[in-house]
mmCIF file of C-alpha atoms in Angstrom:
data_model
loop_
_atom_site.group_PDB
_atom_site.id
_atom_site.type_symbol
_atom_site.label_atom_id
_atom_site.label_comp_id
_atom_site.label_asym_id
_atom_site.label_seq_id
_atom_site.Cartn_x
_atom_site.Cartn_y
_atom_site.Cartn_z
ATOM 1 C CA MET E 1 -5.191 -42.802 -63.984
ATOM 2 C CA ARG E 2 -1.733 -40.953 -63.208
ATOM 3 C CA GLU E 3 -1.864 -38.566 -60.002
ATOM 4 C CA ARG E 4 0.660 -36.864 -59.257
ATOM 5 C CA ILE E 5 1.160 -36.643 -55.286
ATOM 6 C CA ASN E 6 3.827 -33.431 -54.211
ATOM 7 C CA ILE E 7 5.782 -35.124 -51.113
ATOM 8 C CA GLY E 8 8.196 -31.972 -49.414
ATOM 9 C CA HIS E 9 11.830 -33.997 -48.004
ATOM 10 C CA ARG E 10 14.569 -31.888 -46.772
ATOM 11 C CA GLY E 11 12.727 -28.384 -48.215
ATOM 12 C CA ARG E 12 12.484 -30.322 -51.663
ATOM 13 C CA VAL E 13 9.361 -31.309 -53.572
ATOM 14 C CA TYR E 14 9.490 -34.744 -55.214
ATOM 15 C CA ASP E 15 6.958 -35.727 -57.492
ATOM 16 C CA ILE E 16 5.467 -39.194 -57.533
ATOM 17 C CA LEU E 17 3.320 -40.912 -60.234
ATOM 18 C CA TRP E 18 0.176 -42.878 -59.084
ATOM 19 C CA HIS E 19 -1.395 -45.206 -61.379
ATOM 20 C CA MET E 20 -4.881 -46.338 -60.403
ATOM 21 C CA GLN E 21 -6.044 -49.598 -62.503
ATOM 22 C CA VAL E 22 -9.637 -49.312 -63.890
ATOM 23 C CA GLU E 23 -11.649 -52.795 -63.611
ATOM 24 C CA GLN E 24 -13.911 -53.977 -66.519
ATOM 25 C CA GLY E 25 -16.449 -54.664 -63.440
ATOM 26 C CA SER E 26 -16.164 -51.134 -62.516
ATOM 27 C CA VAL E 27 -16.928 -49.856 -66.098
ATOM 28 C CA LEU E 28 -19.550 -52.606 -66.544
ATOM 29 C CA GLU E 29 -21.455 -51.249 -63.468
ATOM 30 C CA ALA E 30 -21.587 -47.779 -64.852
ATOM 31 C CA LEU E 31 -22.785 -48.572 -67.887
ATOM 32 C CA LYS E 32 -25.609 -50.271 -66.830
ATOM 33 C CA VAL E 33 -27.106 -46.485 -66.116
ATOM 34 C CA VAL E 34 -27.517 -46.414 -70.364
ATOM 35 C CA ARG E 35 -30.853 -48.089 -71.528
ATOM 36 C CA ASP E 36 -32.170 -48.409 -74.464
ATOM 37 C CA PRO E 37 -35.471 -46.806 -74.187
ATOM 38 C CA ASP E 38 -37.702 -49.119 -76.717
ATOM 39 C CA LEU E 39 -36.289 -52.556 -75.370
ATOM 40 C CA ASN E 40 -36.269 -50.847 -71.507
ATOM 41 C CA ARG E 41 -33.038 -52.644 -70.727
ATOM 42 C CA ASP E 42 -29.694 -51.534 -69.857
ATOM 43 C CA ILE E 43 -26.819 -52.354 -72.329
ATOM 44 C CA VAL E 44 -25.078 -54.175 -70.798
ATOM 45 C CA SER E 45 -27.748 -57.224 -69.780
ATOM 46 C CA LEU E 46 -28.826 -56.867 -73.471
ATOM 47 C CA GLY E 47 -25.471 -57.922 -74.482
ATOM 48 C CA PHE E 48 -24.714 -54.653 -76.414
ATOM 49 C CA ILE E 49 -21.254 -53.943 -74.956
ATOM 50 C CA LYS E 50 -18.439 -55.728 -77.037
ATOM 51 C CA GLU E 51 -14.527 -55.218 -77.226
ATOM 52 C CA LEU E 52 -14.012 -53.703 -74.335
ATOM 53 C CA THR E 53 -10.078 -52.785 -73.348
ATOM 54 C CA ILE E 54 -8.545 -51.066 -70.309
ATOM 55 C CA ASP E 55 -5.304 -49.453 -71.133
ATOM 56 C CA GLY E 56 -4.125 -47.549 -68.192
ATOM 57 C CA GLY E 57 -7.029 -44.850 -67.876
ATOM 58 C CA ARG E 58 -8.242 -45.242 -71.569
ATOM 59 C CA VAL E 59 -11.035 -47.189 -72.026
ATOM 60 C CA ALA E 60 -12.462 -48.488 -75.354
ATOM 61 C CA PHE E 61 -15.471 -50.562 -76.496
ATOM 62 C CA THR E 62 -18.117 -51.144 -79.112
ATOM 63 C CA ILE E 63 -22.071 -50.509 -78.251
ATOM 64 C CA GLU E 64 -23.673 -53.264 -80.521
ATOM 65 C CA LEU E 65 -27.059 -52.130 -81.872
ATOM 66 C CA THR E 66 -29.873 -54.148 -82.764
ATOM 67 C CA THR E 67 -30.133 -52.167 -86.160
ATOM 68 C CA PRO E 68 -27.970 -49.662 -88.050
ATOM 69 C CA ALA E 69 -31.160 -47.309 -87.893
ATOM 70 C CA CYS E 70 -31.718 -47.302 -84.003
ATOM 71 C CA PRO E 71 -32.911 -43.835 -83.632
ATOM 72 C CA VAL E 72 -31.389 -43.073 -80.277
ATOM 73 C CA LYS E 73 -27.559 -44.426 -80.964
ATOM 74 C CA ASP E 74 -26.058 -40.918 -80.276
ATOM 75 C CA GLN E 75 -27.979 -40.402 -77.021
ATOM 76 C CA MET E 76 -26.736 -44.034 -76.300
ATOM 77 C CA ARG E 77 -23.279 -43.302 -77.220
ATOM 78 C CA ASP E 78 -22.872 -39.831 -75.137
ATOM 79 C CA GLN E 79 -24.679 -41.226 -71.991
ATOM 80 C CA ALA E 80 -22.080 -44.479 -72.387
ATOM 81 C CA ARG E 81 -19.129 -42.052 -72.675
ATOM 82 C CA ALA E 82 -20.421 -39.763 -69.894
ATOM 83 C CA ALA E 83 -21.384 -42.800 -67.365
ATOM 84 C CA VAL E 84 -17.432 -44.323 -68.186
ATOM 85 C CA MET E 85 -15.571 -40.528 -67.558
ATOM 86 C CA GLN E 86 -17.279 -41.129 -63.858
ATOM 87 C CA VAL E 87 -15.355 -44.455 -63.198
ATOM 88 C CA PRO E 88 -12.300 -43.128 -61.073
ATOM 89 C CA GLY E 89 -9.614 -43.391 -62.852
ATOM 90 C CA VAL E 90 -10.546 -43.637 -66.131
ATOM 91 C CA SER E 91 -9.083 -40.366 -68.120
ATOM 92 C CA ALA E 92 -10.324 -40.785 -72.074
ATOM 93 C CA VAL E 93 -13.149 -43.080 -73.137
ATOM 94 C CA ASP E 94 -13.764 -44.283 -76.961
ATOM 95 C CA VAL E 95 -16.828 -45.794 -78.002
ATOM 96 C CA ASN E 96 -17.418 -46.879 -81.298
ATOM 97 C CA LEU E 97 -20.986 -48.079 -82.900
ATOM 98 C CA SER E 98 -21.654 -51.161 -84.651
ATOM 99 C CA ALA E 99 -25.045 -52.858 -85.483
ATOM 100 C CA ARG E 100 -26.531 -56.587 -85.899
ATOM 101 C CA VAL E 101 -30.274 -57.335 -86.515
ATOM 102 C CA ARG E 102 -31.967 -59.558 -85.352
ATOM 103 C CA GLU E 103 -34.547 -62.085 -86.984
ATOM 104 C CA ALA E 104 -38.047 -60.624 -85.251
ATOM 105 C CA VAL E 105 -39.914 -64.021 -86.422
ATOM 106 C CA SER E 106 -39.057 -67.823 -86.934
ATOM 107 C CA ALA E 107 -39.723 -70.163 -89.460
ATOM 108 C CA ASP E 108 -43.032 -72.315 -88.351
ATOM 109 C CA GLY E 109 -44.960 -74.806 -89.727
ATOM 110 C CA GLY E 110 -45.345 -74.156 -93.933
ATOM 111 C CA ARG E 111 -43.952 -70.706 -93.823
ATOM 112 C CA VAL E 112 -39.574 -71.401 -94.631
ATOM 113 C CA ALA E 113 -37.332 -68.470 -94.110
ATOM 114 C CA LEU E 114 -35.513 -67.606 -96.918
ATOM 115 C CA PRO E 115 -32.008 -67.867 -96.440
ATOM 116 C CA GLY E 116 -29.850 -64.844 -95.672
ATOM 117 C CA VAL E 117 -32.900 -62.562 -95.326
ATOM 118 C CA LYS E 118 -33.299 -61.697 -91.431
ATOM 119 C CA ASN E 119 -36.685 -59.746 -92.034
ATOM 120 C CA VAL E 120 -39.454 -59.326 -94.371
ATOM 121 C CA ILE E 121 -40.941 -56.345 -93.616
ATOM 122 C CA ALA E 122 -44.810 -55.758 -95.506
ATOM 123 C CA VAL E 123 -46.076 -52.203 -96.609
ATOM 124 C CA GLY E 124 -49.622 -52.124 -97.277
ATOM 125 C CA ALA E 125 -52.991 -50.190 -96.878
ATOM 126 C CA GLY E 126 -56.542 -50.340 -96.835
ATOM 127 C CA LYS E 127 -57.284 -48.382 -100.315
ATOM 128 C CA GLY E 128 -55.497 -47.537 -103.100
ATOM 129 C CA GLY E 129 -54.405 -43.709 -104.055
ATOM 130 C CA VAL E 130 -52.460 -42.838 -100.022
ATOM 131 C CA GLY E 131 -49.054 -42.970 -101.034
ATOM 132 C CA LYS E 132 -48.323 -46.609 -100.252
ATOM 133 C CA THR E 133 -45.723 -47.447 -103.112
ATOM 134 C CA THR E 134 -44.097 -44.271 -102.568
ATOM 135 C CA VAL E 135 -43.995 -44.777 -98.600
ATOM 136 C CA ALA E 136 -42.258 -48.558 -99.379
ATOM 137 C CA VAL E 137 -39.638 -47.214 -101.418
ATOM 138 C CA THR E 138 -38.927 -44.346 -99.434
ATOM 139 C CA LEU E 139 -38.496 -46.557 -95.923
ATOM 140 C CA ALA E 140 -36.227 -48.818 -98.357
ATOM 141 C CA ILE E 141 -34.241 -46.456 -98.894
ATOM 142 C CA ALA E 142 -33.624 -44.600 -95.465
ATOM 143 C CA LEU E 143 -33.206 -48.447 -93.789
ATOM 144 C CA ALA E 144 -30.359 -48.477 -96.815
ATOM 145 C CA LYS E 145 -28.763 -44.747 -96.055
ATOM 146 C CA CYS E 146 -28.455 -45.652 -92.341
ATOM 147 C CA GLY E 147 -26.102 -48.474 -93.065
ATOM 148 C CA SER E 148 -28.807 -51.646 -93.386
ATOM 149 C CA ARG E 149 -28.553 -54.216 -96.125
ATOM 150 C CA VAL E 150 -32.292 -53.777 -98.340
ATOM 151 C CA GLY E 151 -34.083 -55.299 -100.529
ATOM 152 C CA ILE E 152 -37.505 -54.392 -101.854
ATOM 153 C CA ILE E 153 -40.024 -56.741 -103.514
ATOM 154 C CA ASP E 154 -42.751 -54.590 -106.022
ATOM 155 C CA GLY E 155 -45.735 -57.416 -104.624
ATOM 156 C CA ASP E 156 -48.387 -55.159 -106.265
ATOM 157 C CA ILE E 157 -48.251 -57.755 -110.094
ATOM 158 C CA TYR E 158 -51.287 -56.047 -111.589
ATOM 159 C CA GLY E 159 -50.059 -52.356 -111.035
ATOM 160 C CA PRO E 160 -45.875 -53.053 -110.260
ATOM 161 C CA ASN E 161 -44.854 -48.938 -109.908
ATOM 162 C CA VAL E 162 -41.494 -49.333 -108.133
ATOM 163 C CA PRO E 163 -38.922 -49.297 -111.262
ATOM 164 C CA ILE E 164 -41.050 -46.179 -112.215
ATOM 165 C CA MET E 165 -40.558 -44.486 -108.800
ATOM 166 C CA LEU E 166 -36.590 -46.093 -108.905
ATOM 167 C CA GLY E 167 -35.839 -44.631 -112.219
ATOM 168 C CA MET E 168 -35.520 -47.900 -113.832
ATOM 169 C CA LYS E 169 -35.703 -50.191 -116.790
ATOM 170 C CA ALA E 170 -33.698 -53.001 -116.339
ATOM 171 C CA GLN E 171 -33.325 -56.956 -117.978
ATOM 172 C CA LEU E 172 -32.933 -59.130 -115.083
ATOM 173 C CA THR E 173 -30.311 -61.912 -115.530
ATOM 174 C CA THR E 174 -29.469 -65.364 -113.978
ATOM 175 C CA ASP E 175 -26.083 -66.487 -112.151
ATOM 176 C CA GLY E 176 -26.936 -69.714 -113.534
ATOM 177 C CA GLN E 177 -29.434 -70.788 -110.760
ATOM 178 C CA LYS E 178 -31.613 -67.680 -109.822
ATOM 179 C CA ILE E 179 -32.587 -64.944 -110.847
ATOM 180 C CA VAL E 180 -30.005 -61.871 -110.032
ATOM 181 C CA PRO E 181 -32.476 -58.554 -108.596
ATOM 182 C CA ALA E 182 -31.512 -55.387 -110.012
ATOM 183 C CA GLU E 183 -29.765 -52.502 -108.093
ATOM 184 C CA LYS E 184 -30.329 -49.033 -107.516
ATOM 185 C CA TYR E 185 -29.595 -46.490 -104.401
ATOM 186 C CA GLY E 186 -28.205 -49.258 -102.508
ATOM 187 C CA LEU E 187 -31.515 -51.439 -103.141
ATOM 188 C CA LYS E 188 -31.708 -55.175 -104.437
ATOM 189 C CA VAL E 189 -35.179 -54.981 -106.486
ATOM 190 C CA ILE E 190 -37.539 -57.212 -108.220
ATOM 191 C CA SER E 191 -40.874 -56.389 -110.085
ATOM 192 C CA MET E 192 -42.874 -57.813 -112.148
ATOM 193 C CA GLY E 193 -42.028 -54.701 -114.088
ATOM 194 C CA PHE E 194 -38.896 -55.944 -115.245
ATOM 195 C CA LEU E 195 -40.139 -58.371 -116.769
ATOM 196 C CA THR E 196 -43.450 -56.761 -118.941
ATOM 197 C CA GLN E 197 -44.027 -54.307 -121.615
ATOM 198 C CA ASP E 198 -45.034 -50.747 -119.878
ATOM 199 C CA ASP E 199 -48.375 -50.663 -121.391
ATOM 200 C CA ALA E 200 -49.157 -54.688 -121.056
ATOM 201 C CA PRO E 201 -51.696 -55.490 -119.145
ATOM 202 C CA ILE E 202 -51.309 -58.762 -116.273
ATOM 203 C CA ILE E 203 -54.813 -60.219 -116.632
ATOM 204 C CA TRP E 204 -54.174 -63.037 -113.881
ATOM 205 C CA ARG E 205 -56.210 -65.363 -111.427
ATOM 206 C CA GLY E 206 -54.997 -66.061 -107.713
ATOM 207 C CA PRO E 207 -53.175 -69.345 -107.957
ATOM 208 C CA MET E 208 -50.547 -67.091 -110.862
ATOM 209 C CA LEU E 209 -50.242 -64.420 -108.408
ATOM 210 C CA HIS E 210 -49.504 -66.745 -105.926
ATOM 211 C CA GLY E 211 -47.037 -68.412 -108.152
ATOM 212 C CA ALA E 212 -45.436 -65.210 -109.189
ATOM 213 C CA LEU E 213 -44.515 -64.351 -105.252
ATOM 214 C CA GLN E 214 -43.188 -67.603 -104.386
ATOM 215 C CA GLN E 215 -41.009 -67.108 -107.439
ATOM 216 C CA PHE E 216 -40.147 -63.652 -106.424
ATOM 217 C CA PHE E 217 -38.942 -64.746 -102.695
ATOM 218 C CA ARG E 218 -37.398 -68.569 -103.595
ATOM 219 C CA GLU E 219 -35.957 -67.869 -106.927
ATOM 220 C CA VAL E 220 -33.910 -64.631 -106.347
ATOM 221 C CA ALA E 221 -30.628 -64.423 -105.283
ATOM 222 C CA TRP E 222 -31.093 -61.885 -102.861
ATOM 223 C CA GLY E 223 -27.644 -63.009 -100.877
ATOM 224 C CA ASN E 224 -27.745 -61.460 -96.947
ATOM 225 C CA LEU E 225 -30.538 -58.521 -96.484
ATOM 226 C CA ASP E 226 -31.108 -57.079 -92.716
ATOM 227 C CA TYR E 227 -34.171 -56.068 -94.090
ATOM 228 C CA LEU E 228 -36.669 -57.213 -97.469
ATOM 229 C CA VAL E 229 -39.826 -55.064 -97.859
ATOM 230 C CA ILE E 230 -42.624 -55.677 -99.441
ATOM 231 C CA ASP E 231 -44.830 -53.006 -101.416
ATOM 232 C CA LEU E 232 -48.103 -55.305 -101.186
ATOM 233 C CA PRO E 233 -51.054 -53.905 -103.212
ATOM 234 C CA PRO E 234 -53.945 -52.147 -101.754
ATOM 235 C CA GLY E 235 -56.567 -53.915 -100.121
ATOM 236 C CA THR E 236 -57.340 -56.807 -98.235
ATOM 237 C CA GLY E 237 -56.650 -59.638 -101.564
ATOM 238 C CA ASP E 238 -55.036 -62.787 -102.669
ATOM 239 C CA VAL E 239 -51.233 -61.369 -102.095
ATOM 240 C CA ALA E 240 -51.362 -60.659 -98.254
ATOM 241 C CA LEU E 241 -52.782 -63.946 -98.200
ATOM 242 C CA SER E 242 -49.942 -65.326 -99.992
ATOM 243 C CA LEU E 243 -47.241 -63.995 -98.012
ATOM 244 C CA SER E 244 -48.463 -64.994 -94.684
ATOM 245 C CA GLN E 245 -48.171 -68.792 -96.161
ATOM 246 C CA THR E 246 -44.845 -68.200 -97.854
ATOM 247 C CA VAL E 247 -42.397 -66.725 -95.315
ATOM 248 C CA PRO E 248 -42.233 -65.791 -91.418
ATOM 249 C CA VAL E 249 -43.016 -61.964 -91.976
ATOM 250 C CA ALA E 250 -41.651 -59.462 -88.902
ATOM 251 C CA GLY E 251 -44.910 -57.018 -88.935
ATOM 252 C CA ALA E 252 -46.434 -54.733 -91.583
ATOM 253 C CA ILE E 253 -46.740 -51.068 -91.565
ATOM 254 C CA VAL E 254 -50.299 -49.059 -92.732
ATOM 255 C CA VAL E 255 -50.106 -46.661 -94.774
ATOM 256 C CA THR E 256 -53.443 -44.044 -94.385
ATOM 257 C CA THR E 257 -54.232 -40.936 -94.875
ATOM 258 C CA PRO E 258 -56.169 -38.859 -91.947
ATOM 259 C CA GLN E 259 -59.364 -38.776 -93.670
ATOM 260 C CA GLN E 260 -62.272 -40.935 -92.313
ATOM 261 C CA VAL E 261 -62.935 -43.298 -95.593
ATOM 262 C CA SER E 262 -59.067 -43.913 -95.354
ATOM 263 C CA LEU E 263 -59.070 -44.919 -92.144
ATOM 264 C CA ALA E 264 -62.206 -47.137 -92.106
ATOM 265 C CA ASP E 265 -60.411 -49.254 -94.784
ATOM 266 C CA SER E 266 -56.928 -49.294 -93.021
ATOM 267 C CA ARG E 267 -58.755 -50.347 -90.084
ATOM 268 C CA ARG E 268 -59.608 -53.343 -92.235
ATOM 269 C CA ALA E 269 -56.469 -54.038 -93.483
ATOM 270 C CA ILE E 270 -54.813 -54.012 -89.968
ATOM 271 C CA ALA E 271 -57.409 -56.395 -88.954
ATOM 272 C CA MET E 272 -56.481 -58.620 -92.408
ATOM 273 C CA TYR E 273 -52.953 -58.426 -90.907
ATOM 274 C CA LYS E 274 -53.632 -59.876 -87.442
ATOM 275 C CA LYS E 275 -55.920 -62.838 -88.665
ATOM 276 C CA LEU E 276 -53.049 -63.460 -90.722
ATOM 277 C CA ASN E 277 -50.641 -63.503 -87.971
ATOM 278 C CA ILE E 278 -48.421 -60.636 -89.469
ATOM 279 C CA PRO E 279 -48.014 -58.201 -86.808
ATOM 280 C CA PRO E 280 -48.562 -54.923 -87.117
ATOM 281 C CA LEU E 281 -45.642 -52.564 -86.745
ATOM 282 C CA GLY E 282 -47.318 -49.527 -86.830
ATOM 283 C CA VAL E 283 -49.166 -47.008 -88.909
ATOM 284 C CA ILE E 284 -47.783 -44.026 -91.368
ATOM 285 C CA GLU E 285 -50.057 -40.982 -91.567
ATOM 286 C CA ASN E 286 -49.075 -40.217 -95.391
ATOM 287 C CA MET E 287 -50.601 -36.642 -96.612
ATOM 288 C CA SER E 288 -50.804 -35.628 -93.169
ATOM 289 C CA HIS E 289 -50.540 -31.702 -93.876
ATOM 290 C CA PHE E 290 -49.730 -28.940 -96.280
ATOM 291 C CA VAL E 291 -46.886 -26.521 -94.916
ATOM 292 C CA CYS E 292 -47.419 -23.491 -97.587
ATOM 293 C CA PRO E 293 -44.504 -22.689 -99.081
ATOM 294 C CA SER E 294 -44.721 -19.133 -98.882
ATOM 295 C CA CYS E 295 -46.399 -18.266 -95.576
ATOM 296 C CA SER E 296 -45.183 -21.415 -94.067
ATOM 297 C CA HIS E 297 -48.944 -21.828 -92.832
ATOM 298 C CA GLU E 298 -50.154 -25.671 -92.055
ATOM 299 C CA ALA E 299 -53.194 -26.790 -93.866
ATOM 300 C CA ASP E 300 -55.132 -29.913 -92.398
ATOM 301 C CA ILE E 301 -56.590 -30.769 -96.776
ATOM 302 C CA PHE E 302 -57.027 -34.501 -95.241
ATOM 303 C CA GLY E 303 -58.200 -33.920 -91.825
ATOM 304 C CA HIS E 304 -55.735 -33.988 -88.727
ATOM 305 C CA GLY E 305 -54.997 -36.646 -86.811
ATOM 306 C CA GLY E 306 -56.560 -39.514 -87.589
ATOM 307 C CA GLY E 307 -53.927 -41.992 -88.646
ATOM 308 C CA GLU E 308 -52.718 -41.054 -85.110
ATOM 309 C CA GLN E 309 -55.879 -41.741 -83.422
ATOM 310 C CA MET E 310 -56.586 -44.902 -84.979
ATOM 311 C CA ALA E 311 -53.291 -46.206 -84.106
ATOM 312 C CA ALA E 312 -54.115 -45.333 -80.309
ATOM 313 C CA ASP E 313 -57.746 -46.966 -80.665
ATOM 314 C CA LEU E 314 -56.037 -50.205 -81.743
ATOM 315 C CA SER E 315 -52.958 -50.388 -79.587
ATOM 316 C CA VAL E 316 -50.506 -50.251 -82.893
ATOM 317 C CA PRO E 317 -47.572 -48.039 -82.688
ATOM 318 C CA PHE E 318 -47.751 -45.014 -84.831
ATOM 319 C CA ILE E 319 -44.521 -44.519 -86.558
ATOM 320 C CA GLY E 320 -44.965 -41.515 -88.610
ATOM 321 C CA ARG E 321 -46.609 -38.422 -89.581
ATOM 322 C CA ILE E 322 -45.100 -37.511 -93.507
ATOM 323 C CA PRO E 323 -46.640 -34.031 -94.889
ATOM 324 C CA ILE E 324 -47.818 -33.421 -98.598
ATOM 325 C CA TYR E 325 -44.808 -32.035 -100.496
ATOM 326 C CA GLN E 326 -44.385 -31.304 -104.000
ATOM 327 C CA PRO E 327 -40.795 -32.695 -104.501
ATOM 328 C CA ILE E 328 -41.920 -36.171 -103.353
ATOM 329 C CA ARG E 329 -44.243 -36.583 -106.312
ATOM 330 C CA GLU E 330 -42.036 -35.376 -108.685
ATOM 331 C CA GLY E 331 -38.991 -37.573 -107.351
ATOM 332 C CA SER E 332 -41.712 -40.805 -107.564
ATOM 333 C CA ASP E 333 -42.530 -39.525 -111.549
ATOM 334 C CA THR E 334 -38.811 -38.676 -112.311
ATOM 335 C CA GLY E 335 -36.976 -41.843 -110.690
ATOM 336 C CA VAL E 336 -35.583 -39.546 -108.073
ATOM 337 C CA PRO E 337 -36.603 -40.497 -104.687
ATOM 338 C CA LEU E 338 -36.831 -37.370 -101.893
ATOM 339 C CA LEU E 339 -34.259 -39.440 -99.782
ATOM 340 C CA ILE E 340 -31.602 -38.801 -102.766
ATOM 341 C CA SER E 341 -32.766 -35.265 -104.167
ATOM 342 C CA GLU E 342 -33.635 -33.566 -100.750
ATOM 343 C CA PRO E 343 -32.754 -35.691 -97.931
ATOM 344 C CA ASP E 344 -32.670 -32.828 -95.263
ATOM 345 C CA SER E 345 -35.824 -31.539 -96.392
ATOM 346 C CA PRO E 346 -38.872 -31.763 -93.629
ATOM 347 C CA ALA E 347 -40.420 -34.347 -95.401
ATOM 348 C CA GLY E 348 -37.109 -36.153 -95.747
ATOM 349 C CA ARG E 349 -36.728 -35.958 -92.192
ATOM 350 C CA ALA E 350 -40.018 -37.224 -91.577
ATOM 351 C CA PHE E 351 -39.465 -40.734 -94.027
ATOM 352 C CA MET E 352 -36.024 -41.091 -91.857
ATOM 353 C CA ALA E 353 -37.513 -41.080 -88.624
ATOM 354 C CA ALA E 354 -40.603 -43.414 -89.519
ATOM 355 C CA ALA E 355 -37.795 -45.888 -90.720
ATOM 356 C CA GLU E 356 -35.837 -45.824 -87.963
ATOM 357 C CA GLN E 357 -39.183 -46.210 -85.592
ATOM 358 C CA ALA E 358 -40.284 -48.937 -88.104
ATOM 359 C CA ALA E 359 -36.842 -50.900 -87.684
ATOM 360 C CA ALA E 360 -36.895 -49.884 -83.795
ATOM 361 C CA GLN E 361 -40.362 -51.876 -83.738
ATOM 362 C CA VAL E 362 -38.943 -55.226 -85.275
ATOM 363 C CA SER E 363 -35.509 -54.914 -83.241
ATOM 364 C CA ILE E 364 -38.721 -55.065 -80.181
ATOM 365 C CA ALA E 365 -40.047 -57.928 -81.784
ATOM 366 C CA SER E 366 -36.843 -60.013 -81.894
ATOM 367 C CA TYR E 367 -36.371 -59.604 -78.396
ATOM 368 C CA ASN E 368 -39.998 -60.661 -77.449
ATOM 369 C CA ARG E 369 -39.972 -63.577 -79.633
ATOM 370 C CA PRO E 370 -40.609 -66.286 -77.999
ATOM 371 C CA THR E 371 -37.814 -69.011 -77.078
ATOM 372 C CA ILE E 372 -38.321 -72.166 -77.990
ATOM 373 C CA GLN E 373 -37.255 -75.055 -75.188
ATOM 374 C CA LEU E 374 -36.024 -78.199 -76.090
ATOM 375 C CA THR E 375 -36.526 -81.187 -74.095
ATOM 376 C CA VAL E 376 -33.787 -83.947 -74.239
ATOM 377 C CA VAL E 377 -35.424 -87.628 -73.508
ATOM 378 C CA ARG E 378 -32.567 -90.012 -72.057
#
């Protein structure tokens, strides 16, 4: 900081510029008041502060977040700027944001990690008809729109609807060694729908399903991804079991609707994921309520609060409530998802908030991952 001091001598006033040196330690100490609310630690001890520079009274640094989809990134940036401005000698603060996604789980036993893929997220449901694929596709797009590198596997081999919802008719190619995934809306996409005719039934037994899933994981050139979302078929069947045996899975998001018949099946799905050592990342209540476009009255067509209450009963995070909104259905039919056609609609914002909460749960899991200590025998 340059502080002007006036000193009088024989009737004259002289200006003296006095320089106060800002210390790096003072800046870091000030930043300790900023905490990540999900990890419940300050951003200095978490190692979020990068590229700290001090030039006179000007301070610049980068906050490296755990995900580009951090739901509180603007809050942390503003808090950090305000905290450093209180340090004596600081005249300006420049805060940049970046992100580095960490792996939430490690390879173990027969589960071998995919090269370049940091986190596999399963999206499942206890029963069909709850909008699971719509949620999986929209969450993947939301993560990509936040700046993450995202892929999606259509794991519903019998009913591969992801290409329809993305408006894709692709012929997959190879790079000479692996299958090259199709791409749209910032997503890398693999589906059995690219390999069969629209009306051709897939009549396979369990081992064939397992082989197809293995191929989708191991024989596709996914490149570097922060998140690989897999849309699972409904229920507690072979694909979920194959998934648990194939790759380390960061966790599962369970999609439900508020009525009891859906909640009962969702409880079974959550119990299945726990038994397969796939941690439930959270519950999303889809078709939660309907808002009348004419009078804005909210109608709880399928009941109220069932998904949130179930999540609380099972000690699973509740990460989103998605309303019934006609453009969601229309976008799924035409291949233009809501976050492309109406990202700022209430339903669009609800999907984005759910994606941010899902990413936050993956970040929490990455910091709670047990550390393996090696003992050196001499």
